[in-house]
mmCIF file with all atom_site columns, C-alpha atoms in Angstrom:
data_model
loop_
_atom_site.group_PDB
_atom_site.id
_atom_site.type_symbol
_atom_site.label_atom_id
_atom_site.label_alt_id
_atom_site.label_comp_id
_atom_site.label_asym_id
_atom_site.label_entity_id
_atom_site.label_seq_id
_atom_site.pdbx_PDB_ins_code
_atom_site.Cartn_x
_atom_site.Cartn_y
_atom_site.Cartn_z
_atom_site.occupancy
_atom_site.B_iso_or_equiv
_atom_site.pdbx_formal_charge
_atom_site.auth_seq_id
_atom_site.auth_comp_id
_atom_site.auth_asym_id
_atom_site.auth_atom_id
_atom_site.pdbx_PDB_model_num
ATOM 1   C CA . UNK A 1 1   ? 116.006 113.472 112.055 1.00 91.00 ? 1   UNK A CA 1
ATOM 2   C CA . UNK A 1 2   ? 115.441 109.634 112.833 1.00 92.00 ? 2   UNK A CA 1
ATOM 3   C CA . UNK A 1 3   ? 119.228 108.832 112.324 1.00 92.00 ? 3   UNK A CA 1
ATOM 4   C CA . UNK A 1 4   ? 119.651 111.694 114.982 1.00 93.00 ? 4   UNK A CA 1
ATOM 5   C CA . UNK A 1 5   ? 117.541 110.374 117.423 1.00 91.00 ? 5   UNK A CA 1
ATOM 6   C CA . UNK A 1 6   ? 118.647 107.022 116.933 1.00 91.00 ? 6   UNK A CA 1
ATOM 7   C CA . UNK A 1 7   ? 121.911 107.794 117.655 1.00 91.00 ? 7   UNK A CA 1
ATOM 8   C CA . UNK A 1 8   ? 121.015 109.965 120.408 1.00 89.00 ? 8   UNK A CA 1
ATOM 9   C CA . UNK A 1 9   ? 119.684 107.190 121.685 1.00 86.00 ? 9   UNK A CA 1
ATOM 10  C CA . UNK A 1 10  ? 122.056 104.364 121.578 1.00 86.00 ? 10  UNK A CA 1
ATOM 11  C CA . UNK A 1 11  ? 124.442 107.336 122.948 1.00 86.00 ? 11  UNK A CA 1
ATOM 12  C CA . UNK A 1 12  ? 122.480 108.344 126.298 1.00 81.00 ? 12  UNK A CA 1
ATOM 13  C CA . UNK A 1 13  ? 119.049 108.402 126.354 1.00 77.00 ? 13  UNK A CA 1
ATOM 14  C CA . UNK A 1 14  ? 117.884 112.215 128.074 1.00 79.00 ? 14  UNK A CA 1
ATOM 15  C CA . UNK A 1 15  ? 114.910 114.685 127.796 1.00 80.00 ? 15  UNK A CA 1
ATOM 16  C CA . UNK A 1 16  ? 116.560 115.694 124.293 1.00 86.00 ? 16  UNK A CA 1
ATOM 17  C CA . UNK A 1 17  ? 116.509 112.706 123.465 1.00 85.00 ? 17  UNK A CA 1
ATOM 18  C CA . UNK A 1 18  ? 112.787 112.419 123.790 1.00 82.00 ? 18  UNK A CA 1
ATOM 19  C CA . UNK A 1 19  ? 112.167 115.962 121.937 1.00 87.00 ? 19  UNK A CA 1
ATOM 20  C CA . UNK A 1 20  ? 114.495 114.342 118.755 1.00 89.00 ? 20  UNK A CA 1
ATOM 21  C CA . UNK A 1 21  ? 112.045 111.090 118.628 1.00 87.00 ? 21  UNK A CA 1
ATOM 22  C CA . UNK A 1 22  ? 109.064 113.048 118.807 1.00 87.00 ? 22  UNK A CA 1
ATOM 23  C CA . UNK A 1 23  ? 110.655 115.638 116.084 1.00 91.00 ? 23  UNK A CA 1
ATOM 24  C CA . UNK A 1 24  ? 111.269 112.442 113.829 1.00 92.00 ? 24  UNK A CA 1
ATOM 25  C CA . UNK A 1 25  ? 107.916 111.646 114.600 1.00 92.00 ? 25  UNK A CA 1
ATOM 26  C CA . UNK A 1 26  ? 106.510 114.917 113.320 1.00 94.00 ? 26  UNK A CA 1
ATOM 27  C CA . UNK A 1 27  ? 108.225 114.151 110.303 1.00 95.00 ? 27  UNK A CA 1
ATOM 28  C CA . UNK A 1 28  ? 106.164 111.090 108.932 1.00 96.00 ? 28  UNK A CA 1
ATOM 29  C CA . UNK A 1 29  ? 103.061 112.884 110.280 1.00 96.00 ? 29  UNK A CA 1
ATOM 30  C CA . UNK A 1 30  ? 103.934 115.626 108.021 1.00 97.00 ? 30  UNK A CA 1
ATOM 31  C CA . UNK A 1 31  ? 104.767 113.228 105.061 1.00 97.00 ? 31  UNK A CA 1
ATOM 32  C CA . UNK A 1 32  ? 100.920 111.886 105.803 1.00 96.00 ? 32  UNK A CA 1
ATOM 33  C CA . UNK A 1 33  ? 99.370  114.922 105.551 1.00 97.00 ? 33  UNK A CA 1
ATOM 34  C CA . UNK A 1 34  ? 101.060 115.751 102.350 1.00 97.00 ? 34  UNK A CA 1
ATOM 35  C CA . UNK A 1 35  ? 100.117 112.736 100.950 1.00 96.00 ? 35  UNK A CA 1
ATOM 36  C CA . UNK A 1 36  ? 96.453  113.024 101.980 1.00 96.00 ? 36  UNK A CA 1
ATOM 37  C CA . UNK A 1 37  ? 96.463  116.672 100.610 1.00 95.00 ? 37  UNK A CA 1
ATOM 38  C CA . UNK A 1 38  ? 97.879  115.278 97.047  1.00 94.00 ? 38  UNK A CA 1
ATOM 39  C CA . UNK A 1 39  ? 95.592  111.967 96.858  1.00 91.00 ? 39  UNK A CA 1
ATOM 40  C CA . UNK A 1 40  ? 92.561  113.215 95.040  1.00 87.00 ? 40  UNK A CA 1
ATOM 41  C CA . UNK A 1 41  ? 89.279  111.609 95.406  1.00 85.00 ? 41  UNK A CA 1
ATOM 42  C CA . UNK A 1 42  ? 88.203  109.599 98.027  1.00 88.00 ? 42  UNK A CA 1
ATOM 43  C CA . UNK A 1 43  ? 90.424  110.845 101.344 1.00 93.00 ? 43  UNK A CA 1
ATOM 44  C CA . UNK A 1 44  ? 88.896  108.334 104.057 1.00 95.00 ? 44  UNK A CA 1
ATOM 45  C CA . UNK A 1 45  ? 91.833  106.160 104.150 1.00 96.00 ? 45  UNK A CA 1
ATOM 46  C CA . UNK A 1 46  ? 94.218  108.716 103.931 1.00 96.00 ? 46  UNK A CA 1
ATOM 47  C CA . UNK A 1 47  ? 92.625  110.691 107.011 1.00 97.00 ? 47  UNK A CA 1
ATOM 48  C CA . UNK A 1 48  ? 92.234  107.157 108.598 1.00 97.00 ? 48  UNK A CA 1
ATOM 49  C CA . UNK A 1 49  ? 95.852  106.239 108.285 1.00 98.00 ? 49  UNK A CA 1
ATOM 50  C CA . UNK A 1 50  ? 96.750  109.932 109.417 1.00 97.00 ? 50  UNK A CA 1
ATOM 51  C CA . UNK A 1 51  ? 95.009  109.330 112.556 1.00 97.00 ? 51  UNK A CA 1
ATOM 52  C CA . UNK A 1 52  ? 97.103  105.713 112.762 1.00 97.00 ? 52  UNK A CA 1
ATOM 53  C CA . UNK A 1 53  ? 100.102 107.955 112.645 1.00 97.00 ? 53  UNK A CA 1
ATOM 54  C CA . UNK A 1 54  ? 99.409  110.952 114.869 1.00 97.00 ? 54  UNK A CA 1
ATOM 55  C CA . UNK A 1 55  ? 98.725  107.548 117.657 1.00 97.00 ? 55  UNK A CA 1
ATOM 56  C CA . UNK A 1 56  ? 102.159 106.684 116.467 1.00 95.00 ? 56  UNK A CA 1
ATOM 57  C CA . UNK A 1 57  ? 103.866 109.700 117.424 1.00 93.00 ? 57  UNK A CA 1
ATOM 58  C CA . UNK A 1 58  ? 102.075 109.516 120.737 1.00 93.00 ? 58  UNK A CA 1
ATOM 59  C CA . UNK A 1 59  ? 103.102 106.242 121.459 1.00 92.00 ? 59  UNK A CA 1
ATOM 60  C CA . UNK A 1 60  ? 106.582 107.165 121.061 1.00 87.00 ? 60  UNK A CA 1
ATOM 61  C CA . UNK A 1 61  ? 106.321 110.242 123.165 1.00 86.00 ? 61  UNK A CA 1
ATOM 62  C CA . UNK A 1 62  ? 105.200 108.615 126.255 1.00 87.00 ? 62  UNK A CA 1
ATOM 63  C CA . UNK A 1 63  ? 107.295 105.466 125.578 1.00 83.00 ? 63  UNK A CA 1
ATOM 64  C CA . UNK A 1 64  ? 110.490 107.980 126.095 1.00 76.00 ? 64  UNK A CA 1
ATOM 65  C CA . UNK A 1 65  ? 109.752 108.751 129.589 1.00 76.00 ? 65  UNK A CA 1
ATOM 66  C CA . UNK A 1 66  ? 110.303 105.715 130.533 1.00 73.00 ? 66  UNK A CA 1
ATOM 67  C CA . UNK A 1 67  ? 114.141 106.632 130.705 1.00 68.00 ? 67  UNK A CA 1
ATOM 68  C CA . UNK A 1 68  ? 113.941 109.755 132.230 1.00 68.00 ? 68  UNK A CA 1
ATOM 69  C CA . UNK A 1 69  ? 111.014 108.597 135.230 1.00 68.00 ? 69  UNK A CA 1
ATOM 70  C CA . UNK A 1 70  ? 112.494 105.305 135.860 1.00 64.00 ? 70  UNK A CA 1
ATOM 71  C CA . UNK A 1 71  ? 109.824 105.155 139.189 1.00 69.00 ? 71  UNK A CA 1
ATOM 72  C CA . UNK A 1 72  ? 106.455 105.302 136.403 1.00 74.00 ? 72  UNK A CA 1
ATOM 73  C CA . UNK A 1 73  ? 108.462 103.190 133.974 1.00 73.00 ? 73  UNK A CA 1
ATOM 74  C CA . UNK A 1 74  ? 106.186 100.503 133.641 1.00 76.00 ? 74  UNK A CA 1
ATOM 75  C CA . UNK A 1 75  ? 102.788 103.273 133.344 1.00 84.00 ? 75  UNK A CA 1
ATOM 76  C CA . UNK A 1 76  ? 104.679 104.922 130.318 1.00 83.00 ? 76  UNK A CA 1
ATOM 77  C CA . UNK A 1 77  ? 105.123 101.559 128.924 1.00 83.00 ? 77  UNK A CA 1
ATOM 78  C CA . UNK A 1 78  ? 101.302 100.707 129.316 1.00 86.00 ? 78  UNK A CA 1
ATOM 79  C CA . UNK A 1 79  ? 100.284 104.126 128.110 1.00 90.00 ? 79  UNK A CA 1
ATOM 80  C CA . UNK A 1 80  ? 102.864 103.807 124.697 1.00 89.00 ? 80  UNK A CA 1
ATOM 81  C CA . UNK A 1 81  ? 101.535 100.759 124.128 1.00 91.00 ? 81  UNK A CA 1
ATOM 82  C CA . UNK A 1 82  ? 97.950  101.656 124.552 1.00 94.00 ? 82  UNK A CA 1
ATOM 83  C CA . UNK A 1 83  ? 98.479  104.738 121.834 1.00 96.00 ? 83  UNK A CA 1
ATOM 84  C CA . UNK A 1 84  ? 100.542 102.123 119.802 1.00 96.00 ? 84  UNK A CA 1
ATOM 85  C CA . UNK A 1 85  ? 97.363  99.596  119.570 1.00 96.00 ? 85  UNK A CA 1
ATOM 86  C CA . UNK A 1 86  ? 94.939  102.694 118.873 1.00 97.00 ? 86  UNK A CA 1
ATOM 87  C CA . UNK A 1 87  ? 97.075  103.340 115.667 1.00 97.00 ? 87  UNK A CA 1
ATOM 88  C CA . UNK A 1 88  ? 96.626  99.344  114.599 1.00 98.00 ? 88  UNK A CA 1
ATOM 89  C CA . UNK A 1 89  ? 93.426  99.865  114.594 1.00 97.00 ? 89  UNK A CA 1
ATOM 90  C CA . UNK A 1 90  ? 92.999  102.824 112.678 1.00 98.00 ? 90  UNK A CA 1
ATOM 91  C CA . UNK A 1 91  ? 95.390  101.253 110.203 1.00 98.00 ? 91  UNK A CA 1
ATOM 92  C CA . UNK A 1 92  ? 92.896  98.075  109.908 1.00 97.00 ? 92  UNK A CA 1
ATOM 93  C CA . UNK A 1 93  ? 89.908  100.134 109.675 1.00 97.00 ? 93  UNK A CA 1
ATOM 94  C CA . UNK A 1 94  ? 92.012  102.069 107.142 1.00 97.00 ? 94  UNK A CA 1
ATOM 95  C CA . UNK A 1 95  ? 92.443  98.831  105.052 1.00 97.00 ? 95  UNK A CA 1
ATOM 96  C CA . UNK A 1 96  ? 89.115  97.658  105.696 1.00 96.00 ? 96  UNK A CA 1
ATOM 97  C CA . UNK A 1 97  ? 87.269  100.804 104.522 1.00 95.00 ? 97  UNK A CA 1
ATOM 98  C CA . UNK A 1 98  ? 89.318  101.239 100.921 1.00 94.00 ? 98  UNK A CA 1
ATOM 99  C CA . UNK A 1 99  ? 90.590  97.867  100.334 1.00 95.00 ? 99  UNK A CA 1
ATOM 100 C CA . UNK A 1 100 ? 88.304  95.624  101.568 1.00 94.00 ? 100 UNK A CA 1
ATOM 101 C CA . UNK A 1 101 ? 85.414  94.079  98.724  1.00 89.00 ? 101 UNK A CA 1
ATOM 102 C CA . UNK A 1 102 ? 81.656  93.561  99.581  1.00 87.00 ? 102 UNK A CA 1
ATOM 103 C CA . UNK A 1 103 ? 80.343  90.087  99.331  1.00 85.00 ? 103 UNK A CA 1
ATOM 104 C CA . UNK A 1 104 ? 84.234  88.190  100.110 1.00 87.00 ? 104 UNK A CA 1
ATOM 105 C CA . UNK A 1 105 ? 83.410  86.839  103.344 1.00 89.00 ? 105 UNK A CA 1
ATOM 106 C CA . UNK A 1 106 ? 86.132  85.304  104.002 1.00 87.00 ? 106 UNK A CA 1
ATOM 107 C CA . UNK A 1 107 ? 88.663  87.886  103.589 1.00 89.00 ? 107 UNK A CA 1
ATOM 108 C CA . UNK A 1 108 ? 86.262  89.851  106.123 1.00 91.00 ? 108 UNK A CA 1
ATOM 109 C CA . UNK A 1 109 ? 87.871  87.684  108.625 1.00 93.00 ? 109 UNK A CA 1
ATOM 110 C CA . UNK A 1 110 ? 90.820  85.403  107.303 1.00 95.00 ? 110 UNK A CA 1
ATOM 111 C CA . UNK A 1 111 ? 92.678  88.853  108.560 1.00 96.00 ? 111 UNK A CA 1
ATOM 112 C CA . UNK A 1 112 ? 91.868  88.072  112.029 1.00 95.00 ? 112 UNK A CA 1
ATOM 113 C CA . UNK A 1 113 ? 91.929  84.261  111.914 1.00 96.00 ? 113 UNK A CA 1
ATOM 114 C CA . UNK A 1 114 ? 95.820  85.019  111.099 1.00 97.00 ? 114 UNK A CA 1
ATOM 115 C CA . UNK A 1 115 ? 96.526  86.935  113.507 1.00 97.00 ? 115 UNK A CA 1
ATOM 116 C CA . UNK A 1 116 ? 94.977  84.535  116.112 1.00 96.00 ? 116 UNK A CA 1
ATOM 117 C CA . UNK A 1 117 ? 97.173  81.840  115.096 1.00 96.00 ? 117 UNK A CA 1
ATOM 118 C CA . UNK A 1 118 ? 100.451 84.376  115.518 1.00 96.00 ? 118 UNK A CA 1
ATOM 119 C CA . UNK A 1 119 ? 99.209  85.456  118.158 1.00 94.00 ? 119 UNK A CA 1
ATOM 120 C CA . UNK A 1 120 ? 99.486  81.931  119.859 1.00 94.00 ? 120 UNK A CA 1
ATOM 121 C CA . UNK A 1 121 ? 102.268 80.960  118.211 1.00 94.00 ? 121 UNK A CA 1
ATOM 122 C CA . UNK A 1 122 ? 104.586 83.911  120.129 1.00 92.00 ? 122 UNK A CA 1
ATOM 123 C CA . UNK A 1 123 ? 102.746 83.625  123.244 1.00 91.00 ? 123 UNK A CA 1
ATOM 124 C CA . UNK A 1 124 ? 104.000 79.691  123.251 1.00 91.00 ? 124 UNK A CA 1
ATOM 125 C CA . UNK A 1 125 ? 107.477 80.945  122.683 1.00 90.00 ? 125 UNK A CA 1
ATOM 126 C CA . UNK A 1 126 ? 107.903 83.586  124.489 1.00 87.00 ? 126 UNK A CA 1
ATOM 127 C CA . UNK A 1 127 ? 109.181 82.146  127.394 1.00 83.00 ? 127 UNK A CA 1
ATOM 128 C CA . UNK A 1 128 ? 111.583 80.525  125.870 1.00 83.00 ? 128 UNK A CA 1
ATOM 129 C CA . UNK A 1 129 ? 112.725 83.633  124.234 1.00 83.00 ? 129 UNK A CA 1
ATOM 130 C CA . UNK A 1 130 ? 113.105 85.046  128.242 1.00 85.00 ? 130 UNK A CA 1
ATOM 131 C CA . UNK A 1 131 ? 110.208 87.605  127.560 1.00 87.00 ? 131 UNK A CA 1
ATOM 132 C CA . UNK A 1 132 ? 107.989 87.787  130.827 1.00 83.00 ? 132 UNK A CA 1
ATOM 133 C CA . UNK A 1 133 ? 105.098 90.377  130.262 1.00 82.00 ? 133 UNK A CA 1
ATOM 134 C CA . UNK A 1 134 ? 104.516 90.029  134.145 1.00 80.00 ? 134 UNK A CA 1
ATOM 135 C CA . UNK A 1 135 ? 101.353 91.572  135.589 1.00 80.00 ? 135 UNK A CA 1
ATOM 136 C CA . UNK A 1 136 ? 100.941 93.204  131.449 1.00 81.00 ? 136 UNK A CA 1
ATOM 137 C CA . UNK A 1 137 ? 99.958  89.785  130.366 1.00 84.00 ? 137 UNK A CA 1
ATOM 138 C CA . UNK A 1 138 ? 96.465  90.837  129.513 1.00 88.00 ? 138 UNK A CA 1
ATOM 139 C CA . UNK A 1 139 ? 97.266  93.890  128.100 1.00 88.00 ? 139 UNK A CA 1
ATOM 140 C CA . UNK A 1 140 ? 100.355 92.481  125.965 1.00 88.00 ? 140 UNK A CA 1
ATOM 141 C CA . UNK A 1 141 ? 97.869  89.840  124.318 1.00 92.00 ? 141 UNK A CA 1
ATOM 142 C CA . UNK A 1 142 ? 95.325  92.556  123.096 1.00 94.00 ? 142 UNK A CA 1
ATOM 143 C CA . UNK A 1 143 ? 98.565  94.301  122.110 1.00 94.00 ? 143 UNK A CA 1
ATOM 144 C CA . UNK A 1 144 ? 99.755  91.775  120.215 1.00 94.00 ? 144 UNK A CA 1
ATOM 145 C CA . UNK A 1 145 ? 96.570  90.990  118.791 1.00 96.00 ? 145 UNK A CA 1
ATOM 146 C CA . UNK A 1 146 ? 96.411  94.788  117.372 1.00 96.00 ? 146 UNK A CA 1
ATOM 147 C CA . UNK A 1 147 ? 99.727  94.532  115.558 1.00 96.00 ? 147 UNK A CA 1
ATOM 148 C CA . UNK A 1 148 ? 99.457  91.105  114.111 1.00 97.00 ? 148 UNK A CA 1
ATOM 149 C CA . UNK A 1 149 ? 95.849  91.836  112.970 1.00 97.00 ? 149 UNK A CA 1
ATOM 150 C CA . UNK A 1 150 ? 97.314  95.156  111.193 1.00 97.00 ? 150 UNK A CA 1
ATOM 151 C CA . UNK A 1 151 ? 99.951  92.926  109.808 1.00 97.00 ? 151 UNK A CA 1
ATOM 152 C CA . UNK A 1 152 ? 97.402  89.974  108.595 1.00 97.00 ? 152 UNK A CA 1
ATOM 153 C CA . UNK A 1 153 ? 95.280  92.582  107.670 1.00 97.00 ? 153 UNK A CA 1
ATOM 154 C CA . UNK A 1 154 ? 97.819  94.014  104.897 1.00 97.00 ? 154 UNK A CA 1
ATOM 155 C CA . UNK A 1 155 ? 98.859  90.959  104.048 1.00 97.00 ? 155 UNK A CA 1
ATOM 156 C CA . UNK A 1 156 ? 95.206  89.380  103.185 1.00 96.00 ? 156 UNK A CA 1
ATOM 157 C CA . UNK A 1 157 ? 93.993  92.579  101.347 1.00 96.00 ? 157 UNK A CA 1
ATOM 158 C CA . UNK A 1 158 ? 97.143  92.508  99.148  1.00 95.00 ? 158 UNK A CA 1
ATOM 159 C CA . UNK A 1 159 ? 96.490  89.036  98.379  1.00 95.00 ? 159 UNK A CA 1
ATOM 160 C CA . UNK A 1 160 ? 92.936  90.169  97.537  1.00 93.00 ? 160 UNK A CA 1
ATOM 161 C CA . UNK A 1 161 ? 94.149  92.573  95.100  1.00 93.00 ? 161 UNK A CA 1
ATOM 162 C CA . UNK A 1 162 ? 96.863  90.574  93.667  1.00 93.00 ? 162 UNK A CA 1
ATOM 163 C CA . UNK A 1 163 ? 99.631  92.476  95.094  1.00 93.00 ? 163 UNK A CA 1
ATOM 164 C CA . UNK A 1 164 ? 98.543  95.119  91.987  1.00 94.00 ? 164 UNK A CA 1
ATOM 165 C CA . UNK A 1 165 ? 97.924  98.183  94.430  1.00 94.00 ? 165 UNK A CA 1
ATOM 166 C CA . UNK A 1 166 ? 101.281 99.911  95.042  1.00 96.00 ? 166 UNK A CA 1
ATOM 167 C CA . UNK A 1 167 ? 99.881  101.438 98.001  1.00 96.00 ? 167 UNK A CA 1
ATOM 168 C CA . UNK A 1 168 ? 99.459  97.360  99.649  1.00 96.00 ? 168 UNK A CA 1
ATOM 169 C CA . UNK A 1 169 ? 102.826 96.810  99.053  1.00 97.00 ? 169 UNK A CA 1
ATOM 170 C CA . UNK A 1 170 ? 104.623 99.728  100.582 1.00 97.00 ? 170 UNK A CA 1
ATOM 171 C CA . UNK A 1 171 ? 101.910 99.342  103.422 1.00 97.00 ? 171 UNK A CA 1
ATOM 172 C CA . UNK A 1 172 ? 102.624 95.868  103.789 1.00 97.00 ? 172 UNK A CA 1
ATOM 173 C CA . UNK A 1 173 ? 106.646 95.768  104.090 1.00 98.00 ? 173 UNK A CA 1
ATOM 174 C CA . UNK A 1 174 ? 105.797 98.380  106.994 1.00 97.00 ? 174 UNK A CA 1
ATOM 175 C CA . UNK A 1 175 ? 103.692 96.551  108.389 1.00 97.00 ? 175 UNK A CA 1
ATOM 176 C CA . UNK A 1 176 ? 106.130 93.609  108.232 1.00 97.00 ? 176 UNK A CA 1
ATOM 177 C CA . UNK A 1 177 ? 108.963 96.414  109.764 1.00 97.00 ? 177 UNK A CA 1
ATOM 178 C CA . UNK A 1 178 ? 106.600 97.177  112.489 1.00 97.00 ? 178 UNK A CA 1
ATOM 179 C CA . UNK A 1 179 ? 105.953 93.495  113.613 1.00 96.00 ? 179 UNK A CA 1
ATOM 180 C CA . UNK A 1 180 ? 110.259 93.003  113.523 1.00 95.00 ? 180 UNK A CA 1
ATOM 181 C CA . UNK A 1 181 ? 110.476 96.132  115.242 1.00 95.00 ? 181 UNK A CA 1
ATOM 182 C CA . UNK A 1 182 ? 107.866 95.175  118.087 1.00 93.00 ? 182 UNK A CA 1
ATOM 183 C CA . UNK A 1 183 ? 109.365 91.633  118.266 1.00 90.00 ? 183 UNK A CA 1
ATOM 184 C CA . UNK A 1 184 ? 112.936 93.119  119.130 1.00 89.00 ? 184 UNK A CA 1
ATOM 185 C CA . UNK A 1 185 ? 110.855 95.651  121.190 1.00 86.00 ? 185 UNK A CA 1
ATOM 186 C CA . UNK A 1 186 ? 109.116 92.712  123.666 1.00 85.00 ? 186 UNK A CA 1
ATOM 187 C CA . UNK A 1 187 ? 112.890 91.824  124.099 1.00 81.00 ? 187 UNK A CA 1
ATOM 188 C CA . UNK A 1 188 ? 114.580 95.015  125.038 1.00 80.00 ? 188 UNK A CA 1
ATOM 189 C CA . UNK A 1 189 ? 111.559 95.703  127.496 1.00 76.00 ? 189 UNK A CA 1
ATOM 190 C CA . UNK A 1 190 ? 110.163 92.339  128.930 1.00 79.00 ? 190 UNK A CA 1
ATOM 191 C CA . UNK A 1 191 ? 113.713 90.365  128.769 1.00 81.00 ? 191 UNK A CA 1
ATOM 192 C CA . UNK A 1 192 ? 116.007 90.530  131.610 1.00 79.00 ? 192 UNK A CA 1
ATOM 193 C CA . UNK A 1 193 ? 119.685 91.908  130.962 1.00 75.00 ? 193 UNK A CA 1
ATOM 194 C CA . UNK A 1 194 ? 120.811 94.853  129.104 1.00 76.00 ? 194 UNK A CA 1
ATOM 195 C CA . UNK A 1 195 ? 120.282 94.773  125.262 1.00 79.00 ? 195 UNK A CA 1
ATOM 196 C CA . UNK A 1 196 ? 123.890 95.813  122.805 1.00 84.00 ? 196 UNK A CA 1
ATOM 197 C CA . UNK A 1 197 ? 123.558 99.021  121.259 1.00 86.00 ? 197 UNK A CA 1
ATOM 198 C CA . UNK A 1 198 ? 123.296 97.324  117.346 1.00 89.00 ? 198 UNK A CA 1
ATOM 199 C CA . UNK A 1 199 ? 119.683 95.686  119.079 1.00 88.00 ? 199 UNK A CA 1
ATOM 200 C CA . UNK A 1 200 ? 118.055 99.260  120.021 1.00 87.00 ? 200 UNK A CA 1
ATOM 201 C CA . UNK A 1 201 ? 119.404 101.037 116.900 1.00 91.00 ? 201 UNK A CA 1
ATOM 202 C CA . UNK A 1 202 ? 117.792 98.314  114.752 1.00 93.00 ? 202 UNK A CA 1
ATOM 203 C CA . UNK A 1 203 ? 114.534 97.843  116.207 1.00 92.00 ? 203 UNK A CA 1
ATOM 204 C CA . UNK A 1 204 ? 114.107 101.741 115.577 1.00 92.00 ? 204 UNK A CA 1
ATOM 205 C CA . UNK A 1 205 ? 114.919 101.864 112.219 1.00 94.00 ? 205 UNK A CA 1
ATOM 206 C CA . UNK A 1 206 ? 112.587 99.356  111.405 1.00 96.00 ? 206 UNK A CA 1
ATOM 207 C CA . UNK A 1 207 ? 110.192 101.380 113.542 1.00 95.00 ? 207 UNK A CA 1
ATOM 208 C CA . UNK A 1 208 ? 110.780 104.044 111.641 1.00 96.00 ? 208 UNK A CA 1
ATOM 209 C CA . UNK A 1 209 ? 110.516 101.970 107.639 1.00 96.00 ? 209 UNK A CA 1
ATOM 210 C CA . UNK A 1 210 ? 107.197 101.080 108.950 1.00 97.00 ? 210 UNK A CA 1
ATOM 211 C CA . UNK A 1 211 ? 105.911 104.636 109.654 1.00 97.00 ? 211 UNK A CA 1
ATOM 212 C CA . UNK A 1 212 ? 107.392 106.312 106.430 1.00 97.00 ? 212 UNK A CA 1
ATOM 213 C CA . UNK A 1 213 ? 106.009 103.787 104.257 1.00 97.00 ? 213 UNK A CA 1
ATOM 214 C CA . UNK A 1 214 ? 103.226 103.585 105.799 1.00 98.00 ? 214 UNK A CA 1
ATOM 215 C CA . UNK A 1 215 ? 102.374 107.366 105.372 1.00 97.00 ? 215 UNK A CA 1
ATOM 216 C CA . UNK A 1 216 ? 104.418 107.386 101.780 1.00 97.00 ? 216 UNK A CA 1
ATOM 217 C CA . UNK A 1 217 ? 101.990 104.859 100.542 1.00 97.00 ? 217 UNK A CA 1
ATOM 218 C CA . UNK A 1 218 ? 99.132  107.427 101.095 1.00 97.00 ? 218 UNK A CA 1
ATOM 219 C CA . UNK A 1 219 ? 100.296 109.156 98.071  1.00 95.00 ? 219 UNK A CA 1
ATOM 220 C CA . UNK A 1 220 ? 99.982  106.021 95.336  1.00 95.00 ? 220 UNK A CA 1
ATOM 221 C CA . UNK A 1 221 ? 96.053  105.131 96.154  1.00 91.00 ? 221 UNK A CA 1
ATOM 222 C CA . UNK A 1 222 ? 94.483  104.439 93.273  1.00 81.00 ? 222 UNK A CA 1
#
C-alpha cells in the first residue's frame, strides 16, 4: 500500500492520492496494535508508541491537502507538522518511560543536549541549503527540536543499553529514516524550485522505514 501511494504520488498527486497515504498509514497503525496485543507484560510503551503513530497518520493526512487546497497550503503544512511533533514526543516519553534507568543523570538529559547541538547545526546551514522557513521560523525550530530529540533520544538509550535491546535498534534506524526523511522534507517544502520525482519518492520511503520499524519493534520488548 505505501509503494502505491508513493507512486501515486510521484504520478499526480489528487484526493486518491490522499485516501492511499492515509490507507498506508492505517497499515503501520495496525502493525502497532498487533504488536502491543502480542508484547506481554508491561504495555506502557507499546500504547505510548501507538499513540506516536496514530499522530503519524494524522500528520500525513492533513499534510496531503496541501496539494489539493493550494490557497490553505501553508495551514496544512503547520497543522502536519504540529501532529508530526506530537508523535516525537510520545515516542520520547515512550523511550523515557521503558528504557530510561533511575539514578543516570546524565542520560536524563545528554538526549536533549544532542539534539540542541543538531538543532543549531541545521539552522546555521540551512540557508545555504536554500531552505527559508519564512514566517514558520518559530514553529520549524520547536519542530526540529521534536525530531532530533526523538532521534538523540534513541540513540542515547541504545547506548545505555549497549545496543543489546533489539527493540533500540529497529527503533533507532527509524528514527535515523525519519530525520533523512524530514531533512529531504524541509527541501521539497521550504526550498524554492520544483523537486525530481526520485527526491519525493525517496523521502517517503524513508518515511515510511521509520514508521514500520518503529511499530515492528513493539513486538521484540524485552
Amino acid at each position: 500500500m505505501s509503494t502505491i501511494f508513493i507512486i501515486s504520488k510521484v504520478r499526480h498527486y489528487s484526493l486518491v492520492t490522499i485516501i492511499l497515504k492515509t490507507m498506508a498509514s492505517l497499515f503501520f497503525i495496525a502493525l502497532g496494535i498487533t504488536t502491543v496485543c502480542l508484547t506481554e507484560g508491561d504495555k506502557r510503551f507499546g500504547i505510548i508508541i501507538l499513540i506516536g503513530l496514530i499522530f503519524g497518520m494524522l500528520g500525513d493526512t492533513l499534510l496531503g491537502f496541501k496539494y489539493i487546497t493550494t490557497k490553505t497550503k501553508k495551514l496544512w503544512i503547520f497543522f502536519g507538522m504540529l501532529a508530526f511533533a506530537f508523535g516525537h514526543i510520545s515516542y520520547v516519553i515512550g523511550l523515557f518511560v521503558h528504557f530510561y534507568q533511575r539514578g543516570n543523570i546524565l542520560f536524563a538529559f545528554l538526549p536533549f543536549m544532542i539534539s540542541l547541538v543538531m538543532s543549531t547545526i541545521y539552522l546555521c546551514v540551512k540557508g545555504r541549503l536554500g531552505i527559508h522557513f519564512g514566517k514558520t521560523f518559530p514553529f520549524g525550530v520547536f519542530y526540529l527540536i521534536c525530531l532530533t530529540s526523538m532521534f538523540s533520544t534513541s540513540l542515547v538509550m541504545g547506548i545505555l543499553h549497549s545496543f543489546n535491546e533489539t527493540t533500540l535498534i529497529m527503533f533507532f534506524v527509524g528514527a535515523f529514516n525519519f530525520v533523512i526523511s524530514d531533512c529531504m522534507l524541509t527541501g521539497a517544502y521550504f526550498k524554492e524550485g520544483q523537486r525530481p520525482k526520485w527526491y519525493m519518492a525517496t523521502y517517503s520511503i524513508a518515511y515510511y522505514i521509520a514508521q514500520f520499524l518503529i511499530a515492528f519493534s513493539i513486538l521484540f520488548l524485552k
